[in-house]
Amino acid sequence: MSVPFKTLDLNLLKVFDAVMEERSVLRASQKVALSQSAVSHSLARLREMLEDDLFVRTATGMQPTARALTMAPQVREALRSLEAAVELPTFVPAVSTKQFTLAANDFTTMVLASPLLRILGREAPAIDLMIKPVTRIDLAEQIDLGRIDVAIGVFSTPPSRFRTALLFEYDDVLIVGGKRRLDRLDKSKLARLPLVVVSFGGDQEGAIGGFISERGLARRSEMYDRAALERALSESDRPPRIAVSLPHFLALPALLVDSELAAIVPRPLARALEQTHAITTYELPYTTTPVEVRLLWHERVEREPSHEWLHEILRRATEDLRRGR
């Protein structure tokens, strides 16, 4: 059913957007400052106009229908545009109580969080951060719906609705437990090592060429240069042995202690682990392709002052990484 726009009450869309975000009539009513019955009444009117249930009540909350999921990004963007048209954009970090939601893996969180929090402590002490895993399979949807302000990761040719900016680059190194001594690491010695790598998803999860794609957004899943490793050992009588594949970096130090394992990791992570764990770093006997870690956000927030400020402090927090420190 086609609904004439001139007959549509925009307040119904505000209620729809709140229920879409909160997945709860109670929380949505608190967000839009209406009673639960008023929210339920508004939903009933919108359902009748669109001839669709829009939301189905389940044990885990209000689940959107296919029609609601299709509508949601456009409704959210339209409401944001109207808000921007009638409100003067102001953002004062020193007094703001805004919460920013970032998406990042544990590696980028480890190397970024400390300098970022120091900046916030000095310049915006009341601003809060929520960090979600960049590996969630609905990352693109979460950015589309405005639930994630900026994602940090390695992405391959994002769709045109997203914007990106380079944060820092890195290459791979090898780390082992601090008690081990490998002396000179050559390809022959590397081929005999049982390796640990980090992969956020493999062929079984739909990864192609080390990237997983959903809704047109492809993010890197293999956190090491597998192609370079295989090329380096292609003439060896032993192919590389991936003894352990992990979905995160957190367990690496515990696995390397008192074991024969060695791990291929990003260079900035190796530097960070050396400061807190008994870890020794070795240069790989081959060259890996530099990896670009980028910021990614939706085009609709391109010129919002708060987002411009967020991007700027993220770049400042990674200044040492760009300098190779």
Short mmCIF file of N, CA, C and O in Angstrom, two decimals, residues 106 196 246 248-257:
data_model
loop_
_atom_site.label_atom_id
_atom_site.label_comp_id
_atom_site.label_asym_id
_atom_site.label_seq_id
_atom_site.Cartn_x
_atom_site.Cartn_y
_atom_site.Cartn_z
N ASP A 106 39.94 -6.71 19.05
CA ASP A 106 40.72 -6.57 20.28
C ASP A 106 42.13 -6.04 20.03
O ASP A 106 42.72 -5.39 20.89
N VAL A 196 50.57 -20.04 15.26
CA VAL A 196 49.26 -19.57 15.72
C VAL A 196 48.91 -18.35 14.89
O VAL A 196 49.74 -17.45 14.70
N LEU A 246 42.82 -18.80 16.01
CA LEU A 246 42.01 -18.18 17.06
C LEU A 246 41.08 -17.12 16.47
O LEU A 246 41.39 -16.50 15.46
N HIS A 248 40.43 -14.38 18.12
CA HIS A 248 40.81 -13.13 18.78
C HIS A 248 42.28 -13.21 19.19
O HIS A 248 42.89 -14.28 19.16
N PHE A 249 42.84 -12.07 19.59
CA PHE A 249 44.26 -12.00 19.95
C PHE A 249 44.48 -12.22 21.45
O PHE A 249 45.62 -12.42 21.88
N LEU A 250 43.44 -12.15 22.25
CA LEU A 250 43.57 -12.10 23.70
C LEU A 250 44.33 -13.28 24.29
O LEU A 250 45.10 -13.13 25.24
N ALA A 251 44.15 -14.47 23.71
CA ALA A 251 44.74 -15.68 24.29
C ALA A 251 46.19 -15.92 23.87
O ALA A 251 46.83 -16.85 24.38
N LEU A 252 46.72 -15.11 22.97
CA LEU A 252 48.05 -15.39 22.43
C LEU A 252 49.14 -15.50 23.50
O LEU A 252 49.90 -16.48 23.50
N PRO A 253 49.27 -14.55 24.42
CA PRO A 253 50.37 -14.66 25.39
C PRO A 253 50.32 -15.96 26.20
O PRO A 253 51.35 -16.58 26.44
N ALA A 254 49.12 -16.38 26.61
CA ALA A 254 49.01 -17.61 27.39
C ALA A 254 49.39 -18.83 26.57
O ALA A 254 49.99 -19.79 27.09
N LEU A 255 49.09 -18.82 25.27
CA LEU A 255 49.43 -19.96 24.42
C LEU A 255 50.93 -20.06 24.17
O LEU A 255 51.47 -21.17 24.00
N LEU A 256 51.62 -18.93 24.15
CA LEU A 256 53.04 -18.93 23.80
C LEU A 256 53.94 -19.26 24.98
O LEU A 256 55.07 -19.72 24.79
N VAL A 257 53.46 -19.03 26.19
CA VAL A 257 54.27 -19.30 27.38
C VAL A 257 54.57 -20.80 27.47
O VAL A 257 53.66 -21.63 27.42
#
